[in-house]
Short mmCIF file of C-alpha atoms in Angstrom, two decimals:
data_model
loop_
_atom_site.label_atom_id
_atom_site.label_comp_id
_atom_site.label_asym_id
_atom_site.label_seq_id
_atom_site.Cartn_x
_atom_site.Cartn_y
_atom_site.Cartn_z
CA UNK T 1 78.18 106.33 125.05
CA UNK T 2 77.65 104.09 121.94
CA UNK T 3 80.85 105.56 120.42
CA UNK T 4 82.74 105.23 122.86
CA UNK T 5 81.94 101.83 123.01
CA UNK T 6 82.60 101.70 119.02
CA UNK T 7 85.95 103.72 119.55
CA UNK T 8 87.31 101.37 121.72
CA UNK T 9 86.23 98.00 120.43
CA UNK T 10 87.28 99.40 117.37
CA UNK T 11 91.12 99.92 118.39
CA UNK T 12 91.39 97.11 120.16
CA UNK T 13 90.20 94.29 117.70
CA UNK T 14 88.98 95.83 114.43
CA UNK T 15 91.66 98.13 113.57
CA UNK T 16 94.06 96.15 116.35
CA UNK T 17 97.50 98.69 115.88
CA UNK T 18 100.07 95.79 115.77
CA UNK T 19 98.13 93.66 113.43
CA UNK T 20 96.34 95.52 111.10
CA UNK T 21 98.65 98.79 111.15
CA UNK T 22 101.75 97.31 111.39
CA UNK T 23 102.64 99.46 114.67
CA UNK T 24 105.19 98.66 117.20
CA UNK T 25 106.50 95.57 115.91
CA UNK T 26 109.97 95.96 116.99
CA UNK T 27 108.73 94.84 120.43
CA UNK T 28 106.30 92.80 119.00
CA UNK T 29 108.99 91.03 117.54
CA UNK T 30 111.68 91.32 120.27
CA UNK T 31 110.38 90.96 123.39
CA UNK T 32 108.09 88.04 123.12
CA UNK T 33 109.56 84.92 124.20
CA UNK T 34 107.99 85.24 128.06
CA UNK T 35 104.54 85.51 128.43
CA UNK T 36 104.68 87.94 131.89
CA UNK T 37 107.07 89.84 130.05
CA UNK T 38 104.88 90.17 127.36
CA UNK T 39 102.21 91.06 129.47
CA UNK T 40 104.12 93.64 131.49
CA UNK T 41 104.94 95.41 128.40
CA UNK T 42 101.67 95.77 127.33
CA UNK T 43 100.81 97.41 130.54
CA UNK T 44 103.71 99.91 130.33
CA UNK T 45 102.43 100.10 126.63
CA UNK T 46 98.70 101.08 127.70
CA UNK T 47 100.49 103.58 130.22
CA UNK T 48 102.70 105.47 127.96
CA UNK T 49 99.64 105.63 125.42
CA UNK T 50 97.37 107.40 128.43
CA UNK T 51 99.96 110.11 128.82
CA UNK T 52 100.39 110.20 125.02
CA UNK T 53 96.34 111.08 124.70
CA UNK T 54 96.67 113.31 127.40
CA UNK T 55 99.92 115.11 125.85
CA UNK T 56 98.72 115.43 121.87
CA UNK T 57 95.67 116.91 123.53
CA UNK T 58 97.10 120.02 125.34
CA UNK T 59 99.24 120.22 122.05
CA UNK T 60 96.45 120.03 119.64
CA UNK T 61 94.76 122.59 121.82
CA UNK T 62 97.07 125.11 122.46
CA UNK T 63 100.25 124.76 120.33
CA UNK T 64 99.90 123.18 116.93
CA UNK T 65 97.54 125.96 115.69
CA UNK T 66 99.54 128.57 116.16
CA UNK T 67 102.41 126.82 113.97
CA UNK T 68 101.36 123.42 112.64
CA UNK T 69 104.82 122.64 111.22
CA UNK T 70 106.04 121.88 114.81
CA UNK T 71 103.75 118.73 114.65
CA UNK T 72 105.94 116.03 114.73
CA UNK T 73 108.91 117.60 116.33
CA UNK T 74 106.86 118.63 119.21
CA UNK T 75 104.52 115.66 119.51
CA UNK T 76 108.07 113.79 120.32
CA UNK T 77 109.40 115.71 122.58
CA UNK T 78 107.30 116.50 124.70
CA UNK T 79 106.02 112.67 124.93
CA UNK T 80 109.49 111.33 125.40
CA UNK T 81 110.03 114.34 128.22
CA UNK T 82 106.56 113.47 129.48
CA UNK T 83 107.08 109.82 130.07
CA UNK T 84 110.79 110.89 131.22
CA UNK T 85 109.06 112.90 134.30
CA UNK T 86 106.80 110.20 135.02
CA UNK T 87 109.21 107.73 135.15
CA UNK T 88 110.97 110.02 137.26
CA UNK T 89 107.82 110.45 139.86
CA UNK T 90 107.31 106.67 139.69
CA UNK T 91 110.64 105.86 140.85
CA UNK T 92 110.09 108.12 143.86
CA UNK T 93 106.66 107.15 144.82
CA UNK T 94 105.89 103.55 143.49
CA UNK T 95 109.56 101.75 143.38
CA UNK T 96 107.30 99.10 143.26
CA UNK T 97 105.90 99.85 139.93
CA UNK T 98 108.39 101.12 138.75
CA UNK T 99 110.58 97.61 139.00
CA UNK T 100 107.50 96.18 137.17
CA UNK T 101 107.24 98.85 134.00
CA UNK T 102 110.29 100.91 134.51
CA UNK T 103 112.93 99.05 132.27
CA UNK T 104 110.36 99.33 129.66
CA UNK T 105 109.24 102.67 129.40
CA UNK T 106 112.33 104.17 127.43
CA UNK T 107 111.67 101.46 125.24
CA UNK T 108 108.46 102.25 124.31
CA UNK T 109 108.68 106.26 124.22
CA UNK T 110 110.25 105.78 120.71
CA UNK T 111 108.09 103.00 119.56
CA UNK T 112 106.11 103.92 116.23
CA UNK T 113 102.46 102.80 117.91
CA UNK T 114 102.93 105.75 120.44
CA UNK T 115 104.07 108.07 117.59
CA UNK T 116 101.25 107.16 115.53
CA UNK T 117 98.66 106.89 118.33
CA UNK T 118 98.99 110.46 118.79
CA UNK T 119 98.61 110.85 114.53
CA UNK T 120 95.82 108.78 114.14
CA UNK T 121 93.74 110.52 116.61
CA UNK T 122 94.66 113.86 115.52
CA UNK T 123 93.95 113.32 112.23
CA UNK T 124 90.41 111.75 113.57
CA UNK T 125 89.70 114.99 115.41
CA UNK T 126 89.58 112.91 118.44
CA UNK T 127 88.25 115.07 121.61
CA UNK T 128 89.66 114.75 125.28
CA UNK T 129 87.24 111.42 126.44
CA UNK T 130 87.74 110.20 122.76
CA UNK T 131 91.58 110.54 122.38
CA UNK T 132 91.34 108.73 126.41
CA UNK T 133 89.24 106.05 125.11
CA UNK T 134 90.93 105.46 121.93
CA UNK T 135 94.48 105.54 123.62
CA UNK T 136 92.72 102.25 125.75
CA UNK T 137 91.55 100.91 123.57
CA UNK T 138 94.84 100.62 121.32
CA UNK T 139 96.68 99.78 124.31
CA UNK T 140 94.50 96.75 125.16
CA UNK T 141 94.51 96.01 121.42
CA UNK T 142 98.92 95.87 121.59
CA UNK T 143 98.31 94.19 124.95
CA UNK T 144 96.38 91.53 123.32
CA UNK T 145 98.67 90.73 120.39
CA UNK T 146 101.60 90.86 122.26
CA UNK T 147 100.47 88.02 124.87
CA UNK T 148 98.79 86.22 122.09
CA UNK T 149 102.07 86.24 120.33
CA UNK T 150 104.26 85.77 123.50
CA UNK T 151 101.86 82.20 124.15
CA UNK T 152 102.27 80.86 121.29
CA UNK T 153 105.66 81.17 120.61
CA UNK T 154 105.64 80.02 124.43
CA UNK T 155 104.65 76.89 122.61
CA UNK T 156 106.32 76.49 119.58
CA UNK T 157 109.62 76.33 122.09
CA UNK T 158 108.83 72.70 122.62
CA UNK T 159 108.38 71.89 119.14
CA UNK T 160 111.26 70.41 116.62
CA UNK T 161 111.61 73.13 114.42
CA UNK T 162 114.13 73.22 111.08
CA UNK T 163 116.95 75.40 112.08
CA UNK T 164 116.11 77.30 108.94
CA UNK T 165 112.27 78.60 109.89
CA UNK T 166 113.60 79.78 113.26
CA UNK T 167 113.63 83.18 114.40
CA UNK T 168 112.31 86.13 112.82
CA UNK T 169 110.72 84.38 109.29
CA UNK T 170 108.82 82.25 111.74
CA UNK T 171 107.59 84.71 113.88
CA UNK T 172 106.38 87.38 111.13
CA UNK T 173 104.72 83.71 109.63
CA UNK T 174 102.99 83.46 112.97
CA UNK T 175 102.52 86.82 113.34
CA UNK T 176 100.56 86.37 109.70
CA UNK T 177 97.97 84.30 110.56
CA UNK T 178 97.13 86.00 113.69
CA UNK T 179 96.27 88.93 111.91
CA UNK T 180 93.94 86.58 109.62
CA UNK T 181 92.12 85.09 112.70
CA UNK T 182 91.72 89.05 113.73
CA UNK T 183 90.47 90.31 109.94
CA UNK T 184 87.34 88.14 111.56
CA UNK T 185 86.53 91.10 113.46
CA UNK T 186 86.42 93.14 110.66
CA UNK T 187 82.86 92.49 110.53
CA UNK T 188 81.67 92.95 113.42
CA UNK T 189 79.98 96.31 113.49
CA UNK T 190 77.99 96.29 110.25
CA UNK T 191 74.93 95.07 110.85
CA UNK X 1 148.38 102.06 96.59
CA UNK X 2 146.40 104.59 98.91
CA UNK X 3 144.08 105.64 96.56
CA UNK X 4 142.57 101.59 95.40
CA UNK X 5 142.47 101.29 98.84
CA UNK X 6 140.42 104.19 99.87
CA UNK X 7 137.83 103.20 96.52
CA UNK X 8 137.82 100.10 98.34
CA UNK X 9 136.71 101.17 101.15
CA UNK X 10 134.46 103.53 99.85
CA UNK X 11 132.46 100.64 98.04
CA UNK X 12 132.93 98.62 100.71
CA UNK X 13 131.00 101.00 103.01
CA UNK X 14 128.06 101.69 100.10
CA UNK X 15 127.50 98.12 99.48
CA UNK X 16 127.06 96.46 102.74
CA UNK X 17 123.59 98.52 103.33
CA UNK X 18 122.69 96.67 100.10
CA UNK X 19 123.50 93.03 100.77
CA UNK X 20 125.66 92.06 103.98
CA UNK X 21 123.94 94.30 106.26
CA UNK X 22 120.27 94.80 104.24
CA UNK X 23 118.50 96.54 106.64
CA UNK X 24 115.62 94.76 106.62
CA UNK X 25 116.43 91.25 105.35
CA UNK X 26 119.28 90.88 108.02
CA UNK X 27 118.96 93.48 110.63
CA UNK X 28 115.19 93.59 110.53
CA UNK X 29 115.00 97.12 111.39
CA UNK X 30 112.80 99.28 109.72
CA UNK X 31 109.63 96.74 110.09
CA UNK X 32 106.66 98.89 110.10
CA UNK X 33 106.82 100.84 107.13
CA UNK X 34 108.33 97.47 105.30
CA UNK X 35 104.93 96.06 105.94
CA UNK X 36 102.41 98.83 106.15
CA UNK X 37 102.83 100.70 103.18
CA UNK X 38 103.87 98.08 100.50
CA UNK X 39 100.53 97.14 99.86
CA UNK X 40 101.79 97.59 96.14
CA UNK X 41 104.80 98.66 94.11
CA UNK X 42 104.49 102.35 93.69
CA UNK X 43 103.81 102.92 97.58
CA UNK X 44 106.23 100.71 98.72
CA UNK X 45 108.94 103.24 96.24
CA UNK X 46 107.56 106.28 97.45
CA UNK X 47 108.30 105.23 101.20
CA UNK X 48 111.68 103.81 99.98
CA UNK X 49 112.58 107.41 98.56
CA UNK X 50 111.15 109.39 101.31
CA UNK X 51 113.05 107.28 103.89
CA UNK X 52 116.30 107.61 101.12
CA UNK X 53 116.17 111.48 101.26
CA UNK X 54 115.39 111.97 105.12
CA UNK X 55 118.22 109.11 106.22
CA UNK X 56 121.06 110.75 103.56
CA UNK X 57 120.51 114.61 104.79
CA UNK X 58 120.21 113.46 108.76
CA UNK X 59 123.36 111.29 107.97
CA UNK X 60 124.95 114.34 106.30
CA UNK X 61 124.08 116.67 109.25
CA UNK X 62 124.70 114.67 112.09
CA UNK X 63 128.59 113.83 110.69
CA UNK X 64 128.83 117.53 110.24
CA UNK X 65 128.10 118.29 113.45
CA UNK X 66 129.67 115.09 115.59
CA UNK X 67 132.26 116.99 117.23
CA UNK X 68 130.05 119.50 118.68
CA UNK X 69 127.24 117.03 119.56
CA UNK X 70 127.31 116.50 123.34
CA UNK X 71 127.27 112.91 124.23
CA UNK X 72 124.29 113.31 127.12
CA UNK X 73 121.77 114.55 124.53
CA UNK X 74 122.92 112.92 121.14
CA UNK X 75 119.65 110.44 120.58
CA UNK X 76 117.75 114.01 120.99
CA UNK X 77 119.64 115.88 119.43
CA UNK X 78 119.51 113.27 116.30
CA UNK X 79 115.40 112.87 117.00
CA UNK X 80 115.10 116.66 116.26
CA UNK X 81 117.45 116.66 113.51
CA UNK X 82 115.38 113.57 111.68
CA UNK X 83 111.92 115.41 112.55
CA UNK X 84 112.74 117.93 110.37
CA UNK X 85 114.12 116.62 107.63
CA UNK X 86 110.65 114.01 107.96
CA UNK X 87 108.40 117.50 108.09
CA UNK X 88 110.46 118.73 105.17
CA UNK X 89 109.86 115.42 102.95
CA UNK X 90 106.11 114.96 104.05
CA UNK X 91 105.63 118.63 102.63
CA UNK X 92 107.30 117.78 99.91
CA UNK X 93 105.44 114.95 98.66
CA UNK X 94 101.81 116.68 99.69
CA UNK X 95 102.66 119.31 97.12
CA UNK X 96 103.99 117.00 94.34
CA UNK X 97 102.45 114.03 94.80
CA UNK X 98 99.38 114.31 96.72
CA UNK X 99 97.49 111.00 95.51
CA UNK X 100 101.06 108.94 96.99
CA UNK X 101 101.02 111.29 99.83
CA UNK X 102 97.26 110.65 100.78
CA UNK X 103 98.04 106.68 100.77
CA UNK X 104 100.44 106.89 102.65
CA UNK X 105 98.88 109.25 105.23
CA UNK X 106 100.45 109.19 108.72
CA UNK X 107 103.44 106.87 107.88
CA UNK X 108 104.80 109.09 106.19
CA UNK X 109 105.21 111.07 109.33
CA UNK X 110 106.27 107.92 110.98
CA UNK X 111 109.57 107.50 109.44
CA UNK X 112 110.39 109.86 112.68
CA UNK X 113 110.62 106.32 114.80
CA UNK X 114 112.30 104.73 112.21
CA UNK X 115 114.78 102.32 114.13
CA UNK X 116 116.64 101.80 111.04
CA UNK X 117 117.54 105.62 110.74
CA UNK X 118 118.32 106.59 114.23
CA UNK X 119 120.42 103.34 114.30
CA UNK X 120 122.40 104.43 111.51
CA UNK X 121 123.25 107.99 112.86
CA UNK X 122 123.84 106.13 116.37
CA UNK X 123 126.07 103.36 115.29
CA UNK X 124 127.58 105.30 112.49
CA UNK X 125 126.77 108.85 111.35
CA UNK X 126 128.23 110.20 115.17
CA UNK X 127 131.61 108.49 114.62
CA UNK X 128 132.60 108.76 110.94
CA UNK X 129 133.45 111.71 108.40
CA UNK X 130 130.95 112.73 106.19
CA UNK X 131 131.87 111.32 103.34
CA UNK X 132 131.56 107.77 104.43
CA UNK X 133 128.47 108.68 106.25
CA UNK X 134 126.85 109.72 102.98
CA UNK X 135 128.02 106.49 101.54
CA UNK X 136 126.69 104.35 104.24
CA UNK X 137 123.02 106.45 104.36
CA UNK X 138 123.08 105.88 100.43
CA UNK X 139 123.99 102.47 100.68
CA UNK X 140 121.46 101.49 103.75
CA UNK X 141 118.49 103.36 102.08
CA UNK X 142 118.83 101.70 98.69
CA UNK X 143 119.03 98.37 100.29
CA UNK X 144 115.84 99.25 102.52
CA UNK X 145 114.54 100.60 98.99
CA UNK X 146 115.10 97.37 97.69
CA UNK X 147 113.18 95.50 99.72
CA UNK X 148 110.53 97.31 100.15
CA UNK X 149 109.75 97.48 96.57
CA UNK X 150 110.57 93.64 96.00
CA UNK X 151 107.66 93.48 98.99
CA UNK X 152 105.57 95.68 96.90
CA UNK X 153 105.91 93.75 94.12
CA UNK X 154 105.03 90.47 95.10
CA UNK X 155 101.90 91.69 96.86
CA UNK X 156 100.49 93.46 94.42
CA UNK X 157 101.33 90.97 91.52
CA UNK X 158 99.67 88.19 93.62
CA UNK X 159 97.09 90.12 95.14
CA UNK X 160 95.93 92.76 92.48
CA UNK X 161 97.49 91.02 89.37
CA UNK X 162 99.02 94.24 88.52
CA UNK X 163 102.44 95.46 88.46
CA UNK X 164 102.62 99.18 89.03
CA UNK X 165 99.06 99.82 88.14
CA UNK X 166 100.03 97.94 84.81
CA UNK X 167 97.18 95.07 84.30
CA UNK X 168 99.43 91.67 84.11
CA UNK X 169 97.39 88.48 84.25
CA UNK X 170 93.96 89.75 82.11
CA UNK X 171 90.86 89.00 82.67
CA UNK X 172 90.58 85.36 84.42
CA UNK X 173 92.95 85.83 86.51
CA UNK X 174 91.56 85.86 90.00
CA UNK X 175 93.14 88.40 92.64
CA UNK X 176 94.93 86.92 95.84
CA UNK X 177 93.39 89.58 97.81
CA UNK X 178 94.84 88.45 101.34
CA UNK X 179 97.79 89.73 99.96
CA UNK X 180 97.45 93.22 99.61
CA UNK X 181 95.40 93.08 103.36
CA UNK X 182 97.76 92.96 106.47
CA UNK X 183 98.57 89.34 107.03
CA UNK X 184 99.95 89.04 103.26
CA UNK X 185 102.57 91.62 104.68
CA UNK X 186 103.35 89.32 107.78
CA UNK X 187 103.61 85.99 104.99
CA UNK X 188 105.00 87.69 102.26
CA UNK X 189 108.02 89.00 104.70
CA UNK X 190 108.24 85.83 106.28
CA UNK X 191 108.64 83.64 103.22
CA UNK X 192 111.28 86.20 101.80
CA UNK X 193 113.51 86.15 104.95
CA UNK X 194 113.09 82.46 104.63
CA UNK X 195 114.75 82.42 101.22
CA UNK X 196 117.45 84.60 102.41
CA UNK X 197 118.12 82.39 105.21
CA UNK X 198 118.33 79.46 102.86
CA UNK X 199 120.44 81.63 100.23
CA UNK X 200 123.05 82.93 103.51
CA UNK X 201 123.01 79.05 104.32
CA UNK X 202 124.09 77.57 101.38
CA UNK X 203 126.74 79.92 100.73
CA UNK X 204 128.24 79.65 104.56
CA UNK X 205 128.66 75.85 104.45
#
């Protein structure tokens, strides 16, 4: 239970994907001017991730040892067609939902935190409940910086900014010390 | 007459990757390997060459192939096409390099979701011959070289004092060790699009 525990905390603050891996910034970057946009992509983001635990799973199991060359190509693939499918099924039974996440998922399927989510805990020789765990964990973790981010540039909207700082040199600048204030976490586990 | 302008054109189409159209000064594609790898010099190379040799031979193929490409399945068909040539170069640099390759790890494998290479073979690559397309992959990947290694080089100068593994500053000098963590790739990135801003500026007005 304790690693679980460790797993997850560990994805979601320590090692937090966008800000200490540099994963999934495009979005990171691109869609955070709203906060409930923000917000909803991070839930389409935890989503996608779920499916991409559940996907690199069955492959790890049944596929990749037979011909481990096929890693990549197949680990994309069959995500994108998974999500694809889902998408699909959402649209039928939740149109709901699917109005909330929908426009997103597409987005996402091609996003390097998904990609590398699935590499990460391959390479950690993550089992089913670990690869779940971890996959929730990073989720929350690209959940968190991306509302973070979304609030504060929220507030910098108001603010009388030089026409020079704006846009993307003041949002990887933001974007900076945010992942200071989360290298706090860094200790957190060793006791 | 036909021929100056075709070598104008021809330059023209390898040196916008390198200046106008830097790929990740001005178009800010390519963001997480710009930041996650170039924790110094020599990584931030490597990743500039791997990304050099996987965007030239997709760009190669996919112009090759445009005509018979159907239009429903292109990003796909392109995906597949980049996943290889990724596999090829991560084997590649496991059997020649395997100290670079083990930094590196996964994002090496990650040049897959590259935006700045599927971009290329999208906006370009589908709809022009191949030898512009070569051109324009050379162009774009030594201007994404480029920056990464400028990248590279300021963090590991400020926060290792070292210039590819080269000992600068001596002794006294004491390491800026933020640098070479995350958030000096956020700053460092920041600051330099800053100065480009400021150097596009002045020479607009």
């Amino acid at each position: 239970m304790n690693d679980f525990i460790w797993i997850f905390v560990s994805a979601l603050l320590v090692n937090n994907f966008t800000l200490s891996y540099f994963l999934g910034l495009c979005p990171f970057l691109g869609v955070s001017q709203r906060l409930d946009t923000a917000f909803r992509l991070g839930l389409a983001n935890i989503f996608v991730m779920i499916i991409t635990a559940l996907c690199s799973y069955a492959l790890n199991q049944w596929v990749l040892p037979f011909a481990p060359y096929l890693r990549l190509i197949s680990f994309i693939i069959v995500i994108a067609s998974a999500v694809q499918f889902v998408e699909m099924a959402m649209k039928k039974l939740s149109p709901d939902l699917f109005r909330k996440l929908g426009i997103f998922l597409p987005l996402i399927t091609t996003n390097c935190a998904i990609l590398g989510l699935a590499l990460f805990s391959t390479n950690k020789g993550y089992g089913f409940w670990e690869g779940l765990v971890y996959a929730l964990g990073a989720g929350g973790g690209v959940t968190l910086a991306l509302v973070l981010m979304a609030g504060i540039r929220e507030e910098t909207r108001l603010l009388n900014i030089p026409k020079l700082v704006e846009g993307t040199a003041l949002n990887l600048i933001i974007a900076g010390i945010l992942s200071m204030a989360f290298m706090g976490f860094a200790g957190l586990f060793s006791t | 007459m036909k021929s100056q302008e075709s070598i104008s054109k021809n330059s023209e189409e390898f040196l916008k990757g390198i200046w106008r159209e830097n790929p990740v000064f001005v178009a800010v594609l390519g963001m997480c390997p710009a930041l996650a790898v170039t924790n110094s010099a020599i990584n931030g190379l490597a990743m500039g060459l791997a990304t050099t040799f996987v965007l030239f031979f997709s760009s190669t193929l996919v112009s090759l192939f445009r005509s018979f490409i159907p239009k429903q399945v292109r990003i796909t068909t392109f995906i597949v096409i980049i996943a290889t040539f990724v596999t090829v170069v991560d084997m590649l640099l496991a059997a020649w390099v395997p100290d670079i390759h083990k930094e590196l790890g996964a994002f090496i494998a990650l040049i897959v979701v590259n935006c700045l290479i599927l971009g290329r073979q999208e906006a370009f690559s589908s709809k022009n011959p191949v030898g512009y397309s070569m051109l324009d992959a050379l162009g774009m990947s030594i201007g994404f070289t480029i920056a990464l290694l400028s990248i590279g080089v300021i963090r590991e100068i400020l926060g290792n004092g070292s210039l590819f593994n080269i000992d600068l500053f001596g002794q006294n000098f004491e390491p800026w060790i933020i640098m070479i963590l995350p958030p000096g790739g956020f700053l460092v990135l920041g600051f330099l699009l800053l100065c480009f801003n400021r150097v596009l500026n002045k020479k607009s007005s």
